[in-house]
CSV table of C-alpha atoms in Angstrom, one decimal:
chain,number,residue,atom,x,y,z
A,1,MET,CA,71.8,111.9,104.5
A,2,LYS,CA,72.1,108.8,106.7
A,3,LYS,CA,75.5,107.3,107.3
A,4,LEU,CA,75.8,103.7,106.2
A,5,ASN,CA,76.1,101.3,109.2
A,6,LYS,CA,74.2,98.6,110.9
A,7,LYS,CA,72.2,101.1,113.0
A,8,THR,CA,70.8,102.8,109.9
A,9,VAL,CA,70.3,99.6,107.8
A,10,PRO,CA,67.7,97.4,109.5
A,11,LEU,CA,67.7,93.6,109.7
A,12,ILE,CA,71.3,92.7,108.6
A,13,PRO,CA,71.5,88.9,109.1
A,14,ASP,CA,73.9,87.6,111.7
A,15,ARG,CA,76.0,84.9,110.1
A,16,PRO,CA,79.0,82.8,111.2
A,17,ILE,CA,82.3,83.8,109.8
A,18,LYS,CA,83.4,81.1,107.3
A,19,ILE,CA,85.9,83.1,105.3
A,20,ILE,CA,89.1,84.9,106.2
A,21,GLN,CA,90.2,87.2,103.5
A,22,PHE,CA,93.7,88.8,103.3
A,23,GLY,CA,93.2,92.1,101.5
A,24,GLU,CA,90.6,94.9,101.7
A,25,GLY,CA,91.0,96.6,98.4
A,26,ASN,CA,88.5,97.4,95.7
A,27,PHE,CA,89.0,94.2,93.7
A,28,LEU,CA,88.2,91.7,96.5
A,29,ARG,CA,85.3,93.7,97.7
A,30,GLY,CA,83.9,94.1,94.1
A,31,PHE,CA,84.6,90.5,93.2
A,32,VAL,CA,84.9,87.9,96.0
A,33,ASP,CA,82.8,89.6,98.7
A,34,TRP,CA,80.1,90.5,96.1
A,35,MET,CA,80.0,86.8,95.2
A,36,MET,CA,79.7,85.7,98.8
A,37,ASP,CA,76.8,88.1,99.3
A,38,ILE,CA,75.0,86.5,96.3
A,39,LEU,CA,75.8,83.0,97.8
A,40,ASN,CA,74.2,84.1,101.0
A,41,GLU,CA,71.1,85.3,99.2
A,42,LYS,CA,70.6,82.4,96.7
A,43,THR,CA,72.1,79.4,98.4
A,44,GLU,CA,72.4,77.8,101.9
A,45,PHE,CA,76.0,79.0,102.3
A,46,ASN,CA,75.2,81.4,105.2
A,47,GLY,CA,78.7,82.7,105.8
A,48,ASN,CA,80.5,86.0,106.3
A,49,VAL,CA,83.9,87.3,105.5
A,50,GLN,CA,86.4,88.6,108.1
A,51,ILE,CA,89.0,90.7,106.3
A,52,VAL,CA,92.6,91.0,107.4
A,53,GLN,CA,94.4,94.2,106.5
A,54,PRO,CA,97.7,92.9,105.0
A,55,LEU,CA,99.6,96.2,105.3
A,56,GLU,CA,100.1,98.5,108.2
A,57,ARG,CA,98.2,101.3,106.4
A,58,GLY,CA,94.9,100.4,104.7
A,59,MET,CA,91.2,100.8,104.6
A,60,GLY,CA,90.4,98.8,107.7
A,61,LYS,CA,89.2,101.7,109.8
A,62,SER,CA,86.9,103.1,107.0
A,63,ILE,CA,85.4,99.6,106.5
A,64,ASN,CA,84.8,99.1,110.2
A,65,ASP,CA,83.3,102.6,110.5
A,66,GLN,CA,80.5,101.4,108.2
A,67,ASP,CA,80.3,98.0,110.0
A,68,GLY,CA,81.5,96.3,106.8
A,69,LEU,CA,78.6,97.5,104.7
A,70,TYR,CA,79.1,99.1,101.3
A,71,HIS,CA,77.6,99.1,97.8
A,72,VAL,CA,78.8,97.5,94.6
A,73,LEU,CA,77.8,99.4,91.5
A,74,LEU,CA,77.8,97.3,88.3
A,75,GLU,CA,77.9,99.3,85.1
A,76,GLY,CA,78.3,98.0,81.6
A,77,ILE,CA,76.8,96.0,78.8
A,78,GLU,CA,75.3,92.5,79.4
A,79,ARG,CA,73.8,90.5,76.7
A,80,GLY,CA,73.6,93.6,74.5
A,81,GLU,CA,71.8,95.7,77.1
A,82,LYS,CA,73.2,98.6,79.0
A,83,ILE,CA,72.9,98.0,82.7
A,84,GLN,CA,73.4,99.9,86.0
A,85,LYS,CA,72.8,97.9,89.2
A,86,THR,CA,73.6,98.7,92.8
A,87,ARG,CA,73.8,96.1,95.5
A,88,LEU,CA,74.3,96.5,99.2
A,89,ILE,CA,77.0,94.1,100.4
A,90,THR,CA,76.3,92.6,103.8
A,91,SER,CA,78.8,89.6,103.7
A,92,VAL,CA,81.7,91.4,105.4
A,93,SER,CA,81.8,91.3,109.2
A,94,GLY,CA,84.7,93.7,109.6
A,95,VAL,CA,88.5,94.1,109.3
A,96,SER,CA,91.3,93.0,111.6
A,97,ASN,CA,94.5,94.8,111.6
A,98,PRO,CA,97.4,92.5,112.8
A,99,TYR,CA,99.6,95.6,113.2
A,100,GLU,CA,97.3,97.0,115.9
A,101,ASP,CA,96.1,93.8,117.5
A,102,TYR,CA,98.3,90.9,116.6
A,103,GLN,CA,96.8,88.5,119.2
A,104,GLY,CA,93.4,89.4,118.0
A,105,PHE,CA,94.4,88.5,114.5
A,106,LEU,CA,95.8,85.1,115.7
A,107,ARG,CA,92.6,84.4,117.5
A,108,LEU,CA,90.8,84.4,114.1
A,109,GLY,CA,92.3,80.9,113.8
A,110,GLU,CA,90.2,79.7,116.7
A,111,ASN,CA,87.0,79.9,114.7
A,112,PRO,CA,85.4,76.5,114.4
A,113,TYR,CA,83.3,77.5,111.4
A,114,LEU,CA,86.2,78.6,109.2
A,115,GLU,CA,86.2,77.0,105.8
A,116,PHE,CA,87.9,79.3,103.3
A,117,ILE,CA,90.8,81.7,103.1
A,118,PHE,CA,91.0,84.1,100.1
A,119,SER,CA,93.6,86.7,99.3
A,120,ASN,CA,94.7,89.4,96.9
A,121,THR,CA,97.8,91.1,98.2
A,122,THR,CA,99.2,92.2,94.8
A,123,GLU,CA,101.5,90.1,92.6
A,124,ALA,CA,104.4,90.8,95.0
A,125,GLY,CA,102.4,89.6,98.0
A,126,ILE,CA,103.1,85.9,97.8
A,127,GLN,CA,106.7,86.0,98.8
A,128,PHE,CA,108.9,84.4,101.5
A,129,ASP,CA,110.7,87.0,103.6
A,130,GLU,CA,113.7,85.6,105.5
A,131,ASN,CA,113.6,88.7,107.7
A,132,ASP,CA,110.5,87.3,109.3
A,133,ILE,CA,112.6,85.5,111.9
A,134,GLY,CA,109.7,84.4,114.1
A,135,PHE,CA,106.0,84.8,114.8
A,136,ASP,CA,106.2,86.4,118.2
A,137,LYS,CA,105.3,89.7,116.5
A,138,THR,CA,103.5,90.5,113.2
A,139,PRO,CA,105.4,89.0,110.3
A,140,ASN,CA,106.1,91.2,107.3
A,141,SER,CA,104.8,89.1,104.6
A,142,PHE,CA,101.3,87.8,103.9
A,143,PRO,CA,102.4,84.1,103.8
A,144,GLY,CA,104.2,84.7,107.1
A,145,LYS,CA,101.0,86.1,108.7
A,146,LEU,CA,99.0,83.2,107.3
A,147,THR,CA,101.5,80.6,108.7
A,148,ALA,CA,101.4,82.2,112.1
A,149,MET,CA,97.5,82.2,112.2
A,150,LEU,CA,97.3,78.6,110.9
A,151,TYR,CA,99.9,77.4,113.5
A,152,HIS,CA,97.8,79.2,116.2
A,153,ARG,CA,94.7,77.3,114.9
A,154,PHE,CA,96.6,74.0,114.9
A,155,GLN,CA,97.7,74.5,118.5
A,156,TYR,CA,94.3,75.8,119.7
A,157,PHE,CA,92.5,72.7,118.5
A,158,ASN,CA,95.2,70.3,119.8
A,159,SER,CA,96.5,69.4,116.4
A,160,HIS,CA,93.0,68.5,115.1
A,161,PRO,CA,91.1,71.6,113.8
A,162,PRO,CA,87.4,70.7,113.1
A,163,THR,CA,87.3,71.8,109.4
A,164,LYS,CA,89.4,71.2,106.3
A,165,LEU,CA,90.4,74.5,104.9
A,166,VAL,CA,90.4,75.6,101.3
A,167,ILE,CA,92.8,78.4,100.4
A,168,VAL,CA,92.3,80.3,97.2
A,169,PRO,CA,94.7,83.1,96.4
A,170,CYS,CA,93.5,85.6,93.7
A,171,GLU,CA,96.9,87.3,93.1
A,172,LEU,CA,97.6,87.6,89.4
A,173,ILE,CA,100.5,85.2,89.2
A,174,GLU,CA,100.6,81.7,87.7
A,175,LYS,CA,100.2,78.8,90.0
A,176,ASN,CA,99.3,81.2,92.9
A,177,GLY,CA,98.0,78.5,95.2
A,178,GLU,CA,101.1,76.3,94.7
A,179,LYS,CA,103.4,79.2,95.3
A,180,LEU,CA,101.6,80.2,98.4
A,181,LYS,CA,101.9,76.7,99.8
A,182,GLU,CA,105.6,76.7,99.0
A,183,CYS,CA,106.0,79.9,100.9
A,184,LEU,CA,104.1,78.6,103.9
A,185,LEU,CA,106.2,75.4,104.0
A,186,ASN,CA,109.3,77.6,103.8
A,187,TYR,CA,108.1,79.3,107.0
A,188,VAL,CA,107.5,76.0,108.7
A,189,GLU,CA,111.2,75.2,108.1
A,190,HIS,CA,112.4,78.8,108.8
A,191,TRP,CA,110.6,78.9,112.2
A,192,SER,CA,111.4,75.2,113.0
A,193,LEU,CA,107.7,74.4,113.5
A,194,PRO,CA,106.7,70.8,114.4
A,195,THR,CA,106.6,68.1,111.7
A,196,SER,CA,103.0,67.4,112.8
A,197,PHE,CA,102.0,70.9,111.8
A,198,LYS,CA,103.7,70.4,108.4
A,199,VAL,CA,101.8,67.1,107.9
A,200,TRP,CA,98.5,68.9,108.8
A,201,VAL,CA,99.2,71.6,106.3
A,202,GLU,CA,99.9,69.1,103.6
A,203,ARG,CA,97.0,66.8,104.3
A,204,SER,CA,94.2,69.0,105.6
A,205,ILE,CA,94.5,72.2,103.6
A,206,LEU,CA,93.7,72.5,100.0
A,207,PHE,CA,95.7,75.2,98.2
A,208,CYS,CA,94.0,76.0,94.9
A,209,ASN,CA,95.4,77.8,91.9
A,210,SER,CA,92.9,80.4,90.6
A,211,LEU,CA,92.3,82.8,87.8
A,212,VAL,CA,90.2,85.9,88.3
A,213,ASP,CA,88.7,88.2,85.7
A,214,ARG,CA,86.7,91.4,86.3
A,215,ILE,CA,87.5,95.0,85.7
A,216,VAL,CA,87.0,96.9,89.0
A,217,PRO,CA,87.7,100.6,88.6
A,218,GLY,CA,87.0,101.1,92.3
A,219,PHE,CA,85.5,104.2,94.0
A,220,PRO,CA,83.5,106.3,91.5
A,221,LYS,CA,84.7,109.6,92.7
A,222,ASP,CA,83.1,111.6,89.8
A,223,GLN,CA,79.7,110.0,90.3
A,224,ILE,CA,79.6,109.6,94.1
A,225,ASP,CA,77.2,112.5,94.9
A,226,LYS,CA,74.5,111.1,92.5
A,227,ILE,CA,75.1,107.5,93.7
A,228,GLN,CA,74.7,108.5,97.3
A,229,GLU,CA,71.6,110.4,96.5
A,230,ARG,CA,70.2,107.4,94.7
A,231,ILE,CA,71.0,104.8,97.4
A,232,GLY,CA,70.0,107.2,100.2
A,233,TYR,CA,73.2,106.6,102.3
A,234,GLU,CA,76.5,108.3,102.8
A,235,ASP,CA,78.6,105.4,101.6
A,236,ASN,CA,82.3,106.2,101.3
A,237,LEU,CA,83.2,102.7,100.1
A,238,VAL,CA,81.2,102.3,96.9
A,239,VAL,CA,83.0,99.9,94.5
A,240,LYS,CA,82.3,100.3,90.8
A,241,ALA,CA,82.8,97.2,88.6
A,242,GLU,CA,81.8,95.8,85.3
A,243,PRO,CA,79.0,93.1,85.1
A,244,PHE,CA,81.3,90.4,83.7
A,245,HIS,CA,83.0,88.2,86.2
A,246,LEU,CA,84.9,84.9,86.0
A,247,TRP,CA,86.6,82.9,88.7
A,248,VAL,CA,88.3,79.7,87.7
A,249,ILE,CA,89.5,77.5,90.7
A,250,GLN,CA,91.7,74.6,90.1
A,251,GLY,CA,91.9,71.7,92.6
A,252,PRO,CA,91.3,68.0,93.0
A,253,GLU,CA,88.0,66.3,92.3
A,254,GLU,CA,86.6,67.1,95.7
A,255,ILE,CA,86.4,70.9,95.0
A,256,LYS,CA,83.9,70.2,92.2
A,257,GLN,CA,81.5,69.1,94.9
A,258,MET,CA,81.5,72.5,96.7
A,259,PRO,CA,77.8,73.1,97.3
A,260,MET,CA,78.4,76.8,97.7
A,261,PHE,CA,78.5,77.6,94.0
A,262,LYS,CA,75.7,75.3,92.8
A,263,ASN,CA,72.6,77.1,91.6
A,264,SER,CA,74.1,80.5,92.4
A,265,GLY,CA,74.2,81.8,88.9
A,266,LEU,CA,77.8,82.9,89.4
A,267,ASN,CA,80.4,82.4,86.6
A,268,VAL,CA,82.6,80.1,88.7
A,269,VAL,CA,84.5,77.3,87.1
A,270,LEU,CA,85.7,74.4,89.2
A,271,THR,CA,88.3,72.4,87.3
A,272,ASN,CA,91.4,70.2,87.6
A,273,ASN,CA,93.1,72.1,84.8
A,274,LEU,CA,93.1,75.9,84.8
A,275,GLU,CA,95.6,76.4,82.0
A,276,PRO,CA,93.1,76.4,79.0
A,277,TYR,CA,91.2,79.2,80.7
A,278,ARG,CA,94.4,81.1,81.4
A,279,THR,CA,95.5,80.7,77.8
A,280,ARG,CA,92.0,81.8,76.6
A,281,LYS,CA,92.1,85.0,78.7
A,282,VAL,CA,95.7,85.8,77.8
A,283,ARG,CA,95.3,85.1,74.1
A,284,ILE,CA,91.9,86.6,73.6
A,285,LEU,CA,91.2,89.4,76.2
A,286,ASN,CA,94.8,90.4,76.8
A,287,GLY,CA,96.0,89.6,73.3
A,288,ILE,CA,93.4,91.8,71.6
A,289,HIS,CA,94.0,94.6,74.1
A,290,THR,CA,97.8,94.5,73.3
A,291,ALA,CA,97.4,94.1,69.5
A,292,MET,CA,94.8,96.9,69.4
A,293,VAL,CA,96.8,99.7,71.1
A,294,PRO,CA,99.5,100.6,68.5
A,295,ILE,CA,97.4,100.2,65.3
A,296,ALA,CA,94.4,102.1,66.8
A,297,TYR,CA,96.6,104.9,68.3
A,298,LEU,CA,98.5,105.4,65.0
A,299,ASN,CA,95.1,105.6,63.3
A,300,GLY,CA,93.9,108.5,65.5
A,301,PHE,CA,92.0,106.6,68.2
A,302,GLU,CA,92.3,107.4,72.0
A,303,GLU,CA,89.9,105.0,73.8
A,304,VAL,CA,89.1,101.3,73.5
A,305,ARG,CA,85.4,101.8,73.2
A,306,ASP,CA,85.8,104.1,70.1
A,307,VAL,CA,88.0,101.5,68.5
A,308,VAL,CA,85.5,98.6,68.7
A,309,GLU,CA,82.6,100.8,67.7
A,310,ASP,CA,84.4,102.0,64.5
A,311,GLU,CA,83.2,100.0,61.5
A,312,GLU,CA,86.6,99.4,60.0
A,313,MET,CA,88.6,98.9,63.2
A,314,GLY,CA,85.8,96.7,64.6
A,315,ALA,CA,85.9,94.5,61.6
A,316,PHE,CA,89.7,94.3,61.9
A,317,LEU,CA,89.5,93.2,65.6
A,318,ASN,CA,86.9,90.6,64.7
A,319,GLN,CA,89.2,89.2,62.1
A,320,ILE,CA,92.1,88.7,64.4
A,321,MET,CA,89.9,87.5,67.2
A,322,PHE,CA,87.7,85.0,65.4
A,323,GLU,CA,89.8,84.0,62.5
A,324,GLU,CA,93.4,84.1,63.8
A,325,ILE,CA,93.4,83.7,67.6
A,326,ILE,CA,90.5,81.4,68.3
A,327,SER,CA,91.6,79.1,65.5
A,328,THR,CA,94.8,78.4,67.5
A,329,LEU,CA,93.1,77.5,70.8
A,330,ASP,CA,92.0,74.0,72.1
A,331,LEU,CA,88.9,74.8,74.0
A,332,PRO,CA,85.5,74.1,72.3
A,333,GLN,CA,84.7,76.6,69.5
A,334,GLU,CA,81.4,77.6,70.9
A,335,GLU,CA,82.9,78.3,74.3
A,336,LEU,CA,85.7,80.4,72.8
A,337,GLU,CA,83.3,82.4,70.6
A,338,THR,CA,81.0,83.1,73.5
A,339,TYR,CA,83.9,84.4,75.5
A,340,ALA,CA,85.1,86.5,72.6
A,341,HIS,CA,81.7,88.2,72.2
A,342,GLU,CA,81.8,88.9,76.0
A,343,VAL,CA,85.2,90.5,75.5
A,344,ILE,CA,83.8,92.8,72.8
A,345,GLU,CA,80.9,93.8,75.1
A,346,ARG,CA,83.4,94.6,77.8
A,347,PHE,CA,85.4,96.8,75.5
A,348,ARG,CA,82.3,98.6,74.5
A,349,ASN,CA,81.4,99.4,78.1
A,350,PRO,CA,80.1,103.1,78.0
A,351,PHE,CA,80.8,103.5,81.8
A,352,ILE,CA,84.6,102.8,81.7
A,353,ASN,CA,87.0,105.0,79.8
A,354,HIS,CA,90.0,102.9,78.7
A,355,ARG,CA,92.6,105.2,77.2
A,356,LEU,CA,94.9,103.4,74.8
A,357,LEU,CA,97.9,105.1,76.2
A,358,ASP,CA,97.0,103.9,79.7
A,359,ILE,CA,97.1,100.3,78.6
A,360,SER,CA,100.2,100.7,76.4
A,361,LEU,CA,102.6,100.2,79.4
A,362,ASN,CA,105.4,97.7,78.5
A,363,SER,CA,103.6,96.8,75.2
A,364,VAL,CA,106.7,94.9,73.8
A,365,ALA,CA,106.8,92.5,76.8
A,366,LYS,CA,103.1,92.1,76.7
A,367,PHE,CA,103.2,91.4,72.9
A,368,LYS,CA,105.7,88.6,73.5
A,369,VAL,CA,103.5,86.9,76.1
A,370,ARG,CA,100.0,87.7,74.8
A,371,VAL,CA,100.3,87.8,71.0
A,372,LEU,CA,103.4,86.1,69.7
A,373,PRO,CA,102.2,82.6,70.8
A,374,SER,CA,99.1,83.0,68.6
A,375,ILE,CA,101.3,84.1,65.7
A,376,PHE,CA,103.6,81.1,66.2
A,377,THR,CA,100.8,78.6,66.5
A,378,TYR,CA,99.0,80.0,63.4
A,379,LEU,CA,102.2,79.9,61.4
A,380,GLU,CA,102.8,76.3,62.4
A,381,LYS,CA,99.2,75.2,61.8
A,382,TYR,CA,98.5,76.9,58.5
A,383,GLN,CA,102.0,77.6,57.1
A,384,LYS,CA,101.1,81.2,56.5
A,385,VAL,CA,101.2,84.4,58.5
A,386,PRO,CA,98.1,85.7,60.4
A,387,LYS,CA,97.8,89.0,58.4
A,388,GLY,CA,95.8,90.9,61.1
A,389,LEU,CA,98.1,90.1,64.0
A,390,MET,CA,101.2,90.7,61.9
A,391,THR,CA,99.8,94.1,60.8
A,392,ALA,CA,99.4,94.9,64.5
A,393,PHE,CA,103.0,93.8,65.0
A,394,ALA,CA,104.2,96.1,62.3
A,395,HIS,CA,102.3,99.0,63.9
A,396,LEU,CA,103.9,98.1,67.3
A,397,ILE,CA,107.3,98.5,65.8
A,398,LEU,CA,106.4,102.0,64.4
A,399,PHE,CA,104.7,102.9,67.6
A,400,TYR,CA,108.0,102.5,69.4
A,401,SER,CA,109.7,104.9,67.0
A,402,GLY,CA,108.2,107.6,69.2
A,403,LYS,CA,107.0,109.7,66.3
A,404,HIS,CA,103.8,109.7,64.2
A,405,ASN,CA,103.2,112.4,61.6
A,406,ALA,CA,105.7,114.7,63.4
A,407,ILE,CA,103.8,114.1,66.7
A,408,THR,CA,105.7,112.7,69.7
A,409,ILE,CA,104.2,109.4,71.1
A,410,PRO,CA,104.5,109.2,74.9
A,411,ILE,CA,105.9,105.6,75.1
A,412,ASN,CA,105.6,104.0,78.6
A,413,ASP,CA,108.3,101.3,78.8
A,414,ASP,CA,111.8,100.7,80.1
A,415,LYS,CA,114.3,103.3,78.9
A,416,GLU,CA,116.6,100.6,77.4
A,417,VAL,CA,113.7,99.1,75.3
A,418,ILE,CA,112.7,102.6,74.0
A,419,ALA,CA,116.3,103.5,73.2
A,420,PHE,CA,116.9,100.2,71.3
A,421,PHE,CA,113.9,100.6,69.1
A,422,GLN,CA,114.6,104.3,68.3
A,423,MET,CA,118.2,103.5,67.6
A,424,ALA,CA,117.2,100.7,65.2
A,425,LEU,CA,114.5,102.7,63.5
A,426,ASN,CA,116.7,105.8,63.0
A,427,MET,CA,119.6,104.0,61.2
A,428,GLY,CA,118.5,105.4,57.9
A,429,ASP,CA,117.7,101.9,56.5
A,430,LEU,CA,114.2,100.9,57.8
A,431,GLU,CA,114.5,97.3,56.5
A,432,GLN,CA,117.8,96.8,58.4
A,433,GLY,CA,116.3,98.4,61.4
A,434,VAL,CA,113.4,96.0,61.5
A,435,LYS,CA,115.8,93.1,61.0
A,436,MET,CA,117.8,94.3,64.0
A,437,ILE,CA,114.6,94.6,66.1
A,438,LEU,CA,113.5,91.1,65.2
A,439,SER,CA,117.0,89.7,66.1
A,440,ASN,CA,116.8,90.8,69.7
A,441,GLU,CA,116.3,87.6,71.6
A,442,ASP,CA,116.0,89.5,74.9
A,443,LEU,CA,112.8,91.0,73.7
A,444,TRP,CA,111.2,88.1,71.9
A,445,GLY,CA,112.8,85.0,73.4
A,446,THR,CA,114.1,84.0,69.9
A,447,ASP,CA,115.6,85.5,66.7
A,448,LEU,CA,112.4,86.2,64.8
A,449,ASN,CA,114.4,86.6,61.5
A,450,GLU,CA,114.7,82.8,61.6
A,451,LYS,CA,110.9,82.7,60.8
A,452,THR,CA,111.3,83.8,57.3
A,453,MET,CA,107.6,84.3,56.4
A,454,LEU,CA,107.1,86.4,59.6
A,455,SER,CA,110.2,88.6,59.0
A,456,GLU,CA,109.6,89.2,55.3
A,457,PHE,CA,106.0,90.2,56.0
A,458,LEU,CA,107.0,92.6,58.8
A,459,LYS,CA,109.8,94.3,56.8
A,460,GLU,CA,107.5,94.9,53.8
A,461,THR,CA,104.5,96.0,56.0
A,462,VAL,CA,106.5,98.4,58.2
A,463,LYS,CA,107.9,100.0,55.1
A,464,ALA,CA,104.5,100.3,53.5
A,465,ILE,CA,103.0,101.9,56.7
A,466,ALA,CA,105.9,104.3,57.1
A,467,ASN,CA,105.7,105.4,53.4
A,468,ASP,CA,102.0,106.0,53.7
A,469,GLN,CA,102.5,107.9,57.0
A,470,TYR,CA,105.1,110.3,55.5
A,471,SER,CA,103.2,110.7,52.2
A,472,SER,CA,100.0,111.7,53.9
């Protein structure tokens, strides 16, 4: 079988590098670089990506061995149809490793065609590191490396680089663009860089907040032999992803004029307000995930797909999604319902095995952020409890008891959280135990007993579920 590289794949277009990307992991290659490949095919963008390996050890050599080429395998359900699509990605020029060639990394800033900088260096990546005392050697942090390269660009072009840069971080933190800019300006001060460079950063670089959404399981180890046989190449960098994708980019009015995304068919939203989209994702996609886990697991389910395909559980999820969560959100009803149907399709994906226990990590903290706001808004709006979400809440409490029908539940959370729940639930008085749990402001941000309708419903429902459990 042929190895995948530019010698074995004919006629790979030679394009200018318009993008520097910090991060070579599965997500960026299955999301951003896949999008750039489509832009090159369907629009006049005509630009490639130069990846920077943000950590000393990474996948740079493997990517360079294949000349940046790899395949993205899309598997899932789209508009009700099961799909499997494979695409050869040709948008990546290669990977630079600043730990092996720091000067070569800095020279990336000399590129006159450079327009964009993207990143995904994990949630911890956008941090200022005071131990980066200078840029004469490779800085530790991603923002430090970015500052060093941008300063080299500023100097190389005599304070007047030819292009205005747009920087779009994809790290999963709120206001990621703003936080990256703050880190960069901290380095300007930390390294005593010229005021003129600071002014250039503030006036000639757009830092955009962004929200990304796509499940990217990564390298399909269990399928790789069949995949390579089908594509006819030895590709050791195949990235598996679901068909759904969404990229929301927030910036000033000028970003809406970006020609690169027009007529591309990509699900990219350019907006001056990202928050409604973040709320939609957190409340619907993440909220349903979190609400589903305890009630589904305690009813004998193990995987997300089986839950949504079960008639009774599927109806329950539809109730909390369409009647309880969507009714509390501000975006247009049709847009919310379309997104909700897409979420159900994603959960039904036959090619991705989502075990409930795998997504149960820190369920209490997730419930506070993803589900409680919907409950509070519903209470305030309708002056009654959302029965579906509250039933899920009751199951969450019993899930953290650690026992179900004499079977131990492997809870994945902080030891202190687990110990508190089990102490409260083993007091001998279940109603008092629930009351104690609801009073823990460290868990919920408030004393939930003060919301009388909520606390009364929970105490009665927890007792009813527990009695049914022990009588069955």
